[in-house]
Amino acid sequence: MALGPRLDLRQSQSLVMTPQLQQAIKLLALSNLELETYIADEIEKNPLLDTGDLSTEGQGDEAGDGGSDNTADLSPEPGTQGSDEILTSGPGEAESALDMEGDADQFSNNSLSESDGALDGGLGLNGSSASSSGAIGGEAPDFENMLVAETTLSEYLMEQAGAILSGVDLFIAQHLIDQIDECGYLQADLLELSHRLGVQLDDVYRVLTEVQTLEPVGVGARDLAECLALQAKEADRYDPAMARLIDNLDLLAKGALPQLKRICGVDDEDLRDMIAEIRAYDPKPGCKIGGGDVQAVVPDIFIAERGGKWIIEINSATLPKVLVNRTYYTELKNGAQDKASKDWLNDCLADASWLIKALDQRQRTIIKVATEIVKQQEKFFRDGVTHLRPLTLKNVADKIDMHESTVSRVTSNKYLSCSRGTFEMKYFFTSGIQSSTGGEAASAEAVKSHIKSLIDNEDPKKILSDDKLVVLLRAKGFDIARRTVAKYREALGLGSSVQRRRQKALEGRAA
């Protein structure tokens, strides 16, 4: 058979990641605060995008804050696109869906307490598609710029060193202070430092002694024992017995009190006083100064119970209201003469319309997933963590007719606030422990809660071993192995029975 070139025409299907599809997928995974930054970047790139309040909508602008009605039912309406379909529709469809006149009533911003609609189904869940339409018109005060710059630990120490040192000593002190971490410990090799600076090692040790006299007490230490010793010296409690105790912190951690008494040459009462003294010292003195700003978790979803019904609302305070500026579009369209300018303007309009559509669908998808989580974990919201059920991403995806990867993106980096606190949405997806009685499986988090409760309430004279915990848990209906109990106990930061026995004995003697 002769070989030769030929042309064939074949037809095939493939999924193409268009820029719009990539954008929609990216928006799902962003938290509200990350989305705010993303929208700000898009507004800078697209002149047709703008932020505003509800009063501008009557002038022809289109709202795209992520939800068209705070009290809309989440169940799919006939003829509307599903949560996954929006990811495959093109920018032209998004533009046509938004190219309509919107009245002020359509974009109402009801508060959490005003939402009283309920989903069909016996749980009384409210599908309040609470969106970001409650953004404040105009720019809010920038409170971050009002904060006074906090003094760092390095700056605080240099101010003190400058008052007592000068010349070469101050030069050495500056390099030593630069090597002190945020906890106050010196992370430098003194011999290497002396070679690098070209000074005598004795001078480095002498300056370090001066640095260790600075506030806060204990700063500049090279290890925990030296840190505690510096604080004991400042309190005039560094006698030979205290020095031996600080030199044997490993024995103190093990609870070897008889051995410590022999080493320190003290009786029970003196040892108890010394231990209480050490506990009063700060093992991380540098954290008193600076330490950086603590970032509070901002919830993306609010859940509350009103009259036996669950109200689910998007946190609109962190989302700006996005509009398509039709007035500006008309002005630019009338001024555009060449084809390239008109094409660029049409692309900007299509991108802006698609972004608004994607934001709207993002909020609806988040509400839909959160609603199903509340349905599945209603006992948790009512009765606490011990009633948390096993739940997987696939369970939720099957219930709401979405892909599992979509649910994973929706629950990533997002937090849910309810009467029991603020939880990451991933928290509600846990593995299950089979029931010893053949009943419903229990969540791993619920089992951890029971283990912590048993250990917290154990008798100091009868410490519960892992085997005993297995017996008690099986009596509560949890079919769990000893190695699993040990794994959960370690995950909770709880020591073994031997470690807890020593700890409680130490606490009893120090009390």
Short mmCIF file of C-alpha atoms in Angstrom, two decimals:
data_model
loop_
_atom_site.label_atom_id
_atom_site.label_comp_id
_atom_site.label_asym_id
_atom_site.label_seq_id
_atom_site.Cartn_x
_atom_site.Cartn_y
_atom_site.Cartn_z
CA MET A 1 0.00 0.00 0.00
CA ALA A 2 1.49 3.30 -1.08
CA LEU A 3 1.91 6.07 1.46
CA GLY A 4 1.04 9.62 0.55
CA PRO A 5 -0.19 12.88 2.07
CA ARG A 6 -3.88 13.73 2.10
CA LEU A 7 -6.27 16.22 3.71
CA ASP A 8 -9.13 15.11 5.99
CA LEU A 9 -11.92 17.22 7.47
CA ARG A 10 -12.87 16.17 11.00
CA GLN A 11 -15.37 17.61 13.45
CA SER A 12 -14.80 17.47 17.23
CA GLN A 13 -15.90 19.18 20.43
CA SER A 14 -13.66 20.64 23.11
CA LEU A 15 -14.02 22.96 26.09
CA VAL A 16 -12.24 26.25 25.48
CA MET A 17 -11.32 28.42 28.44
CA THR A 18 -12.41 31.78 27.11
CA PRO A 19 -11.36 34.93 28.99
CA GLN A 20 -14.95 35.33 30.18
CA LEU A 21 -15.04 31.76 31.51
CA GLN A 22 -11.73 32.23 33.28
CA GLN A 23 -13.02 35.46 34.82
CA ALA A 24 -16.23 33.84 36.07
CA ILE A 25 -14.29 30.94 37.64
CA LYS A 26 -11.89 33.37 39.29
CA LEU A 27 -14.73 35.46 40.75
CA LEU A 28 -16.26 32.39 42.42
CA ALA A 29 -13.09 31.68 44.39
CA LEU A 30 -12.58 35.27 45.62
CA SER A 31 -13.72 36.44 49.04
CA ASN A 32 -15.64 39.71 49.38
CA LEU A 33 -12.51 41.69 50.29
CA GLU A 34 -10.53 40.17 47.42
CA LEU A 35 -13.43 40.88 45.10
CA GLU A 36 -13.41 44.53 46.13
CA THR A 37 -9.78 44.82 45.04
CA TYR A 38 -10.50 42.98 41.80
CA ILE A 39 -13.40 45.30 40.94
CA ALA A 40 -11.26 48.36 41.66
CA ASP A 41 -8.67 47.08 39.15
CA GLU A 42 -11.36 46.44 36.54
CA ILE A 43 -12.76 49.96 36.99
CA GLU A 44 -9.32 51.39 36.32
CA LYS A 45 -9.02 49.41 33.07
CA ASN A 46 -12.57 49.87 31.77
CA PRO A 47 -13.86 53.47 31.45
CA LEU A 48 -17.48 52.30 31.20
CA LEU A 49 -17.44 50.70 34.66
CA ASP A 50 -18.29 52.92 37.59
CA THR A 51 -19.40 52.73 41.19
CA GLY A 52 -22.47 54.55 42.46
CA ASP A 53 -25.61 54.41 44.57
CA LEU A 54 -29.21 53.60 43.79
CA SER A 55 -30.05 57.18 42.89
CA THR A 56 -28.06 56.92 39.66
CA GLU A 57 -29.95 53.94 38.34
CA GLY A 58 -32.92 55.98 37.21
CA GLN A 59 -30.59 57.90 34.91
CA GLY A 60 -29.93 54.92 32.70
CA ASP A 61 -27.04 53.17 34.44
CA GLU A 62 -27.19 49.45 35.00
CA ALA A 63 -26.73 47.90 38.40
CA GLY A 64 -24.33 45.03 38.80
CA ASP A 65 -23.73 44.65 42.48
CA GLY A 66 -24.06 40.93 42.52
CA GLY A 67 -27.78 40.52 43.17
CA SER A 68 -30.93 42.02 41.76
CA ASP A 69 -33.21 41.51 44.74
CA ASN A 70 -32.37 40.80 48.34
CA THR A 71 -35.55 38.84 48.94
CA ALA A 72 -35.68 36.83 45.71
CA ASP A 73 -36.37 33.09 45.94
CA LEU A 74 -33.27 31.09 45.13
CA SER A 75 -35.11 28.35 43.30
CA PRO A 76 -34.46 28.47 39.54
CA GLU A 77 -37.10 30.29 37.56
CA PRO A 78 -38.34 29.05 34.17
CA GLY A 79 -36.16 30.36 31.40
CA THR A 80 -33.32 31.58 33.64
CA GLN A 81 -29.75 30.32 33.39
CA GLY A 82 -28.42 27.93 35.99
CA SER A 83 -25.32 28.58 38.06
CA ASP A 84 -23.08 26.58 35.75
CA GLU A 85 -24.64 27.77 32.49
CA ILE A 86 -23.47 31.34 33.07
CA LEU A 87 -19.88 30.08 32.91
CA THR A 88 -20.35 28.89 29.34
CA SER A 89 -22.41 31.78 27.94
CA GLY A 90 -20.65 34.42 25.89
CA PRO A 91 -20.33 38.16 26.48
CA GLY A 92 -23.07 38.88 23.98
CA GLU A 93 -25.62 36.96 26.05
CA ALA A 94 -24.53 38.74 29.19
CA GLU A 95 -24.94 42.10 27.53
CA SER A 96 -28.40 41.31 26.16
CA ALA A 97 -29.55 40.07 29.55
CA LEU A 98 -28.56 43.34 31.15
CA ASP A 99 -29.56 45.70 28.38
CA MET A 100 -32.88 46.72 29.89
CA GLU A 101 -34.42 49.50 31.91
CA GLY A 102 -34.28 48.88 35.65
CA ASP A 103 -36.51 50.65 38.11
CA ALA A 104 -35.50 51.51 41.62
CA ASP A 105 -37.80 48.92 43.17
CA GLN A 106 -36.03 46.11 41.38
CA PHE A 107 -32.78 46.88 43.15
CA SER A 108 -34.14 47.25 46.67
CA ASN A 109 -31.77 46.81 49.58
CA ASN A 110 -33.77 45.22 52.33
CA SER A 111 -32.00 44.61 55.60
CA LEU A 112 -31.57 41.22 57.21
CA SER A 113 -34.56 41.67 59.45
CA GLU A 114 -36.80 42.70 56.53
CA SER A 115 -36.26 39.46 54.61
CA ASP A 116 -39.12 37.16 55.43
CA GLY A 117 -39.62 34.99 52.37
CA ALA A 118 -39.06 31.25 52.74
CA LEU A 119 -38.00 28.49 50.44
CA ASP A 120 -40.34 25.63 49.79
CA GLY A 121 -39.47 22.58 51.79
CA GLY A 122 -40.27 22.17 55.50
CA LEU A 123 -37.14 23.80 56.85
CA GLY A 124 -38.41 27.33 56.49
CA LEU A 125 -35.15 28.47 54.88
CA ASN A 126 -35.22 31.96 53.49
CA GLY A 127 -33.55 32.27 50.12
CA SER A 128 -32.73 35.87 50.54
CA SER A 129 -30.43 36.63 47.66
CA ALA A 130 -28.89 39.36 49.73
CA SER A 131 -26.41 41.14 47.55
CA SER A 132 -23.93 43.90 47.59
CA SER A 133 -26.43 46.52 46.54
CA GLY A 134 -26.13 48.22 49.90
CA ALA A 135 -22.84 49.91 49.16
CA ILE A 136 -22.54 53.42 50.46
CA GLY A 137 -22.68 56.11 47.82
CA GLY A 138 -19.48 58.06 47.47
CA GLU A 139 -16.21 57.23 49.14
CA ALA A 140 -16.21 56.11 52.75
CA PRO A 141 -13.70 57.55 55.21
CA ASP A 142 -10.34 55.84 54.97
CA PHE A 143 -9.91 54.78 58.58
CA GLU A 144 -6.66 52.96 57.82
CA ASN A 145 -4.95 56.25 57.02
CA MET A 146 -6.11 57.60 60.38
CA LEU A 147 -4.12 54.97 62.28
CA VAL A 148 -0.95 56.21 63.91
CA ALA A 149 2.11 54.36 62.64
CA GLU A 150 3.01 51.77 65.27
CA THR A 151 6.58 51.73 66.57
CA THR A 152 8.40 48.51 65.75
CA LEU A 153 10.46 46.57 68.28
CA SER A 154 13.67 47.47 66.45
CA GLU A 155 12.88 51.21 66.51
CA TYR A 156 11.88 51.02 70.18
CA LEU A 157 15.15 49.35 71.14
CA MET A 158 17.28 51.74 69.05
CA GLU A 159 15.71 54.75 70.79
CA GLN A 160 16.81 53.32 74.15
CA ALA A 161 20.23 52.24 72.89
CA GLY A 162 20.91 55.73 71.54
CA ALA A 163 20.44 57.17 75.01
CA ILE A 164 23.03 54.95 76.72
CA LEU A 165 25.51 54.05 73.94
CA SER A 166 27.55 55.93 71.38
CA GLY A 167 30.29 55.48 68.80
CA VAL A 168 31.39 51.91 68.08
CA ASP A 169 29.18 50.48 70.83
CA LEU A 170 26.08 52.00 69.25
CA PHE A 171 27.21 50.65 65.87
CA ILE A 172 27.47 47.12 67.32
CA ALA A 173 24.16 47.51 69.16
CA GLN A 174 22.41 48.47 65.94
CA HIS A 175 23.55 45.26 64.23
CA LEU A 176 22.55 43.19 67.26
CA ILE A 177 19.10 44.77 67.38
CA ASP A 178 18.64 44.09 63.66
CA GLN A 179 19.05 40.37 64.44
CA ILE A 180 16.36 40.33 67.16
CA ASP A 181 13.12 38.70 65.99
CA GLU A 182 9.59 39.87 66.77
CA CYS A 183 9.48 37.70 69.92
CA GLY A 184 12.57 39.42 71.32
CA TYR A 185 15.16 36.67 70.77
CA LEU A 186 18.59 37.26 69.24
CA GLN A 187 19.03 35.19 66.08
CA ALA A 188 22.71 35.79 65.38
CA ASP A 189 26.05 34.06 65.86
CA LEU A 190 28.18 36.46 67.91
CA LEU A 191 31.51 35.16 66.59
CA GLU A 192 30.39 35.56 63.00
CA LEU A 193 29.03 39.02 63.78
CA SER A 194 32.33 40.12 65.32
CA HIS A 195 34.23 38.98 62.19
CA ARG A 196 31.77 40.70 59.90
CA LEU A 197 31.94 44.00 61.80
CA GLY A 198 35.70 43.78 62.41
CA VAL A 199 35.43 44.18 66.19
CA GLN A 200 36.54 42.11 69.17
CA LEU A 201 34.25 39.31 70.38
CA ASP A 202 34.52 40.67 73.92
CA ASP A 203 33.13 43.99 72.72
CA VAL A 204 30.15 42.23 71.12
CA TYR A 205 29.42 40.37 74.40
CA ARG A 206 29.74 43.61 76.38
CA VAL A 207 27.33 45.49 74.09
CA LEU A 208 24.91 42.54 74.16
CA THR A 209 24.84 42.81 77.93
CA GLU A 210 23.81 46.45 77.55
CA VAL A 211 21.14 45.56 74.98
CA GLN A 212 19.71 42.96 77.37
CA THR A 213 19.08 45.72 79.93
CA LEU A 214 16.66 47.48 77.59
CA GLU A 215 12.89 47.34 77.86
CA PRO A 216 10.97 45.07 77.61
CA VAL A 217 12.81 42.93 80.14
CA GLY A 218 14.13 39.70 78.61
CA VAL A 219 14.73 41.08 75.12
CA GLY A 220 18.00 40.09 73.42
CA ALA A 221 18.09 36.60 74.96
CA ARG A 222 19.40 33.74 72.85
CA ASP A 223 17.07 31.08 74.26
CA LEU A 224 14.16 30.67 76.67
CA ALA A 225 16.35 29.93 79.68
CA GLU A 226 18.34 33.15 79.20
CA CYS A 227 15.11 35.11 78.68
CA LEU A 228 13.66 33.85 81.98
CA ALA A 229 16.99 34.42 83.73
CA LEU A 230 17.05 38.07 82.63
CA GLN A 231 13.55 38.59 84.01
CA ALA A 232 14.45 36.81 87.27
CA LYS A 233 17.49 39.07 87.67
CA GLU A 234 15.36 42.15 87.08
CA ALA A 235 12.93 40.94 89.78
CA ASP A 236 15.88 40.18 92.13
CA ARG A 237 14.87 36.51 92.26
CA TYR A 238 17.86 34.97 90.51
CA ASP A 239 19.38 33.03 93.40
CA PRO A 240 21.29 29.72 92.99
CA ALA A 241 18.11 27.64 93.40
CA MET A 242 16.27 29.64 90.74
CA ALA A 243 19.30 29.40 88.43
CA ARG A 244 19.29 25.59 88.71
CA LEU A 245 15.55 25.48 88.06
CA ILE A 246 15.89 27.63 84.92
CA ASP A 247 18.79 25.47 83.73
CA ASN A 248 16.54 22.39 83.98
CA LEU A 249 13.40 23.58 82.22
CA ASP A 250 13.16 20.24 80.42
CA LEU A 251 12.60 18.48 83.75
CA LEU A 252 10.00 21.09 84.67
CA ALA A 253 8.15 20.44 81.41
CA LYS A 254 8.11 16.70 82.20
CA GLY A 255 6.76 17.35 85.70
CA ALA A 256 9.76 15.68 87.39
CA LEU A 257 9.25 17.56 90.66
CA PRO A 258 11.12 15.17 93.02
CA GLN A 259 14.21 15.38 90.81
CA LEU A 260 13.95 19.17 90.66
CA LYS A 261 13.75 19.40 94.45
CA ARG A 262 16.99 17.44 94.76
CA ILE A 263 18.77 19.54 92.12
CA CYS A 264 17.60 22.89 93.54
CA GLY A 265 17.95 21.84 97.17
CA VAL A 266 14.53 23.16 98.19
CA ASP A 267 11.37 21.78 99.76
CA ASP A 268 7.88 21.53 98.27
CA GLU A 269 6.81 25.02 99.32
CA ASP A 270 9.90 26.74 97.92
CA LEU A 271 9.65 24.82 94.66
CA ARG A 272 5.99 25.78 94.34
CA ASP A 273 6.86 29.46 94.80
CA MET A 274 9.66 29.25 92.23
CA ILE A 275 7.41 27.63 89.66
CA ALA A 276 4.75 30.29 90.21
CA GLU A 277 7.43 32.95 89.74
CA ILE A 278 8.58 31.48 86.42
CA ARG A 279 5.00 31.24 85.18
CA ALA A 280 4.59 34.96 85.76
CA TYR A 281 7.45 35.75 83.36
CA ASP A 282 6.86 36.51 79.67
CA PRO A 283 8.44 33.92 77.32
CA LYS A 284 8.01 36.30 74.35
CA PRO A 285 8.80 39.79 75.64
CA GLY A 286 9.23 41.28 72.16
CA CYS A 287 5.56 40.73 71.34
CA LYS A 288 4.64 43.57 73.72
CA ILE A 289 6.01 46.08 71.20
CA GLY A 290 4.73 46.25 67.64
CA GLY A 291 3.77 42.80 66.46
CA GLY A 292 1.82 44.01 63.41
CA ASP A 293 -1.87 44.57 62.90
CA VAL A 294 -4.26 41.74 63.63
CA GLN A 295 -6.47 41.18 60.62
CA ALA A 296 -10.03 40.47 61.65
CA VAL A 297 -12.01 37.91 59.67
CA VAL A 298 -14.78 39.59 57.70
CA PRO A 299 -17.72 37.22 57.07
CA ASP A 300 -19.04 36.88 53.54
CA ILE A 301 -22.42 35.43 54.60
CA PHE A 302 -24.76 36.29 57.48
CA ILE A 303 -27.16 33.66 58.79
CA ALA A 304 -29.83 34.38 61.39
CA GLU A 305 -33.07 32.80 62.54
CA ARG A 306 -36.21 34.92 62.45
CA GLY A 307 -39.52 33.40 63.50
CA GLY A 308 -38.40 29.85 62.88
CA LYS A 309 -37.02 30.68 59.42
CA TRP A 310 -33.40 30.98 58.40
CA ILE A 311 -32.39 34.29 56.82
CA ILE A 312 -29.31 34.10 54.58
CA GLU A 313 -27.70 37.33 53.42
CA ILE A 314 -24.54 38.33 51.56
CA ASN A 315 -22.36 40.82 53.43
CA SER A 316 -22.97 43.88 51.26
CA ALA A 317 -20.80 46.22 53.35
CA THR A 318 -17.58 45.01 51.70
CA LEU A 319 -18.80 45.11 48.09
CA PRO A 320 -18.99 48.24 45.92
CA LYS A 321 -21.97 48.76 43.60
CA VAL A 322 -20.85 48.32 40.00
CA LEU A 323 -22.62 50.19 37.21
CA VAL A 324 -22.31 50.53 33.44
CA ASN A 325 -22.11 54.24 32.73
CA ARG A 326 -24.48 54.49 29.75
CA THR A 327 -24.22 58.27 29.62
CA TYR A 328 -20.46 58.14 29.18
CA TYR A 329 -20.84 55.31 26.64
CA THR A 330 -23.18 57.46 24.52
CA GLU A 331 -20.75 60.38 24.61
CA LEU A 332 -17.83 58.20 23.54
CA LYS A 333 -19.88 56.47 20.85
CA ASN A 334 -20.90 59.77 19.27
CA GLY A 335 -17.30 60.97 19.29
CA ALA A 336 -15.77 57.81 17.84
CA GLN A 337 -15.06 58.12 14.11
CA ASP A 338 -12.72 55.30 13.09
CA LYS A 339 -13.58 51.59 13.20
CA ALA A 340 -10.84 50.73 15.73
CA SER A 341 -12.27 53.18 18.28
CA LYS A 342 -15.79 51.82 17.83
CA ASP A 343 -14.58 48.22 18.19
CA TRP A 344 -12.66 49.12 21.36
CA LEU A 345 -15.73 50.84 22.81
CA ASN A 346 -17.96 47.86 22.01
CA ASP A 347 -15.44 45.52 23.64
CA CYS A 348 -15.44 47.68 26.79
CA LEU A 349 -19.24 47.57 26.91
CA ALA A 350 -19.32 43.80 26.41
CA ASP A 351 -16.68 43.24 29.10
CA ALA A 352 -18.47 45.54 31.55
CA SER A 353 -21.83 43.85 30.93
CA TRP A 354 -20.26 40.42 31.32
CA LEU A 355 -18.58 41.39 34.59
CA ILE A 356 -21.87 42.64 36.01
CA LYS A 357 -23.63 39.46 34.95
CA ALA A 358 -20.87 37.31 36.43
CA LEU A 359 -21.03 39.24 39.73
CA ASP A 360 -24.79 38.77 39.88
CA GLN A 361 -24.48 35.04 39.23
CA ARG A 362 -21.64 34.74 41.76
CA GLN A 363 -23.84 36.10 44.53
CA ARG A 364 -26.72 33.83 43.56
CA THR A 365 -24.42 30.81 43.54
CA ILE A 366 -22.99 31.65 46.98
CA ILE A 367 -26.48 32.05 48.41
CA LYS A 368 -27.56 28.77 46.82
CA VAL A 369 -24.62 26.86 48.32
CA ALA A 370 -25.03 28.52 51.74
CA THR A 371 -28.73 27.66 51.75
CA GLU A 372 -27.98 23.99 51.14
CA ILE A 373 -25.34 24.00 53.88
CA VAL A 374 -27.90 25.37 56.34
CA LYS A 375 -30.36 22.70 55.26
CA GLN A 376 -27.83 19.92 55.78
CA GLN A 377 -26.40 21.31 59.03
CA GLU A 378 -29.52 22.78 60.62
CA LYS A 379 -28.93 20.86 63.87
CA PHE A 380 -25.50 22.48 64.16
CA PHE A 381 -26.96 25.99 63.89
CA ARG A 382 -29.62 25.15 66.45
CA ASP A 383 -27.80 22.87 68.94
CA GLY A 384 -24.03 23.23 68.44
CA VAL A 385 -20.97 21.41 67.13
CA THR A 386 -21.89 18.05 68.67
CA HIS A 387 -24.70 17.82 66.11
CA LEU A 388 -22.51 18.56 63.07
CA ARG A 389 -23.22 16.00 60.34
CA PRO A 390 -20.74 14.46 57.88
CA LEU A 391 -20.93 16.37 54.63
CA THR A 392 -18.99 16.34 51.36
CA LEU A 393 -18.78 18.74 48.45
CA LYS A 394 -20.44 16.14 46.25
CA ASN A 395 -23.48 15.93 48.56
CA VAL A 396 -24.10 19.66 48.19
CA ALA A 397 -23.30 19.68 44.46
CA ASP A 398 -25.82 16.92 43.77
CA LYS A 399 -28.55 18.68 45.74
CA ILE A 400 -28.22 21.99 43.91
CA ASP A 401 -27.36 20.55 40.47
CA MET A 402 -23.88 22.00 40.23
CA HIS A 403 -20.45 20.59 39.61
CA GLU A 404 -18.38 19.64 42.64
CA SER A 405 -15.55 21.98 41.57
CA THR A 406 -18.01 24.91 41.53
CA VAL A 407 -19.02 24.23 45.13
CA SER A 408 -15.35 23.96 46.08
CA ARG A 409 -14.60 27.39 44.59
CA VAL A 410 -17.65 28.95 46.23
CA THR A 411 -16.63 27.74 49.70
CA SER A 412 -12.94 28.67 49.37
CA ASN A 413 -11.71 31.70 51.36
CA LYS A 414 -15.22 32.58 52.51
CA TYR A 415 -16.60 32.84 56.03
CA LEU A 416 -20.06 32.41 57.43
CA SER A 417 -21.32 34.31 60.48
CA CYS A 418 -24.12 32.95 62.65
CA SER A 419 -25.22 33.10 66.28
CA ARG A 420 -22.56 30.49 67.18
CA GLY A 421 -19.68 32.49 65.74
CA THR A 422 -17.82 32.91 62.47
CA PHE A 423 -16.78 29.78 60.59
CA GLU A 424 -15.01 29.10 57.33
CA MET A 425 -17.48 27.55 54.89
CA LYS A 426 -15.13 24.59 54.47
CA TYR A 427 -15.63 23.88 58.18
CA PHE A 428 -19.03 22.32 57.48
CA PHE A 429 -17.53 19.67 55.18
CA THR A 430 -16.16 16.90 57.38
CA SER A 431 -15.64 13.16 57.24
CA GLY A 432 -17.94 10.82 59.13
CA ILE A 433 -17.61 8.33 61.97
CA GLN A 434 -19.95 5.36 61.82
CA SER A 435 -22.40 4.88 64.66
CA SER A 436 -21.92 1.82 66.88
CA THR A 437 -25.69 1.44 67.10
CA GLY A 438 -26.22 1.46 63.35
CA GLY A 439 -27.69 4.94 63.30
CA GLU A 440 -26.63 8.05 61.42
CA ALA A 441 -22.89 8.68 61.11
CA ALA A 442 -21.36 11.52 63.13
CA SER A 443 -19.04 14.27 61.96
CA ALA A 444 -15.36 14.13 62.85
CA GLU A 445 -15.69 17.61 64.38
CA ALA A 446 -18.52 16.37 66.60
CA VAL A 447 -16.33 13.49 67.80
CA LYS A 448 -13.49 15.92 68.53
CA SER A 449 -15.91 18.02 70.56
CA HIS A 450 -16.89 15.00 72.65
CA ILE A 451 -13.23 14.04 73.21
CA LYS A 452 -12.40 17.57 74.39
CA SER A 453 -15.42 17.61 76.69
CA LEU A 454 -14.44 14.27 78.28
CA ILE A 455 -10.84 15.36 78.85
CA ASP A 456 -11.83 18.79 80.20
CA ASN A 457 -14.14 17.17 82.75
CA GLU A 458 -11.88 14.25 83.77
CA ASP A 459 -10.98 13.70 87.40
CA PRO A 460 -7.35 14.78 88.08
CA LYS A 461 -6.95 11.58 90.09
CA LYS A 462 -8.41 9.41 87.31
CA ILE A 463 -6.90 10.56 84.03
CA LEU A 464 -8.61 9.00 81.01
CA SER A 465 -6.41 6.88 78.76
CA ASP A 466 -7.09 6.60 75.03
CA ASP A 467 -8.55 3.12 75.60
CA LYS A 468 -10.93 4.51 78.21
CA LEU A 469 -11.91 7.31 75.82
CA VAL A 470 -12.76 4.69 73.20
CA VAL A 471 -15.08 2.95 75.68
CA LEU A 472 -16.80 6.20 76.69
CA LEU A 473 -17.22 7.29 73.06
CA ARG A 474 -18.73 3.96 72.10
CA ALA A 475 -21.17 4.37 74.96
CA LYS A 476 -22.18 7.65 73.28
CA GLY A 477 -22.70 5.82 69.97
CA PHE A 478 -19.38 6.49 68.20
CA ASP A 479 -17.66 3.45 66.67
CA ILE A 480 -14.07 4.71 66.74
CA ALA A 481 -10.65 3.07 66.96
CA ARG A 482 -8.00 3.92 69.54
CA ARG A 483 -5.56 5.29 66.93
CA THR A 484 -8.31 7.61 65.67
CA VAL A 485 -8.89 8.88 69.21
CA ALA A 486 -5.17 9.55 69.57
CA LYS A 487 -5.11 11.39 66.21
CA TYR A 488 -8.08 13.59 67.13
CA ARG A 489 -6.67 14.26 70.61
CA GLU A 490 -3.33 15.39 69.16
CA ALA A 491 -5.15 17.55 66.59
CA LEU A 492 -6.87 19.30 69.50
CA GLY A 493 -3.50 19.97 71.14
CA LEU A 494 -4.25 17.70 74.10
CA GLY A 495 -1.46 15.62 75.60
CA SER A 496 -1.44 11.92 76.36
CA SER A 497 -2.73 10.57 79.66
CA VAL A 498 0.82 10.52 81.08
CA GLN A 499 1.45 14.13 80.05
CA ARG A 500 -1.92 15.29 81.42
CA ARG A 501 -1.33 13.46 84.72
CA ARG A 502 2.01 15.23 85.19
CA GLN A 503 0.52 18.57 84.17
CA LYS A 504 -2.36 18.31 86.60
CA ALA A 505 -0.01 17.23 89.39
CA LEU A 506 2.18 20.23 88.64
CA GLU A 507 -0.83 22.56 88.65
CA GLY A 508 -2.04 21.09 91.91
CA ARG A 509 1.26 21.67 93.67
CA ALA A 510 1.67 25.16 92.24
CA ALA A 511 -1.84 26.19 93.22
#
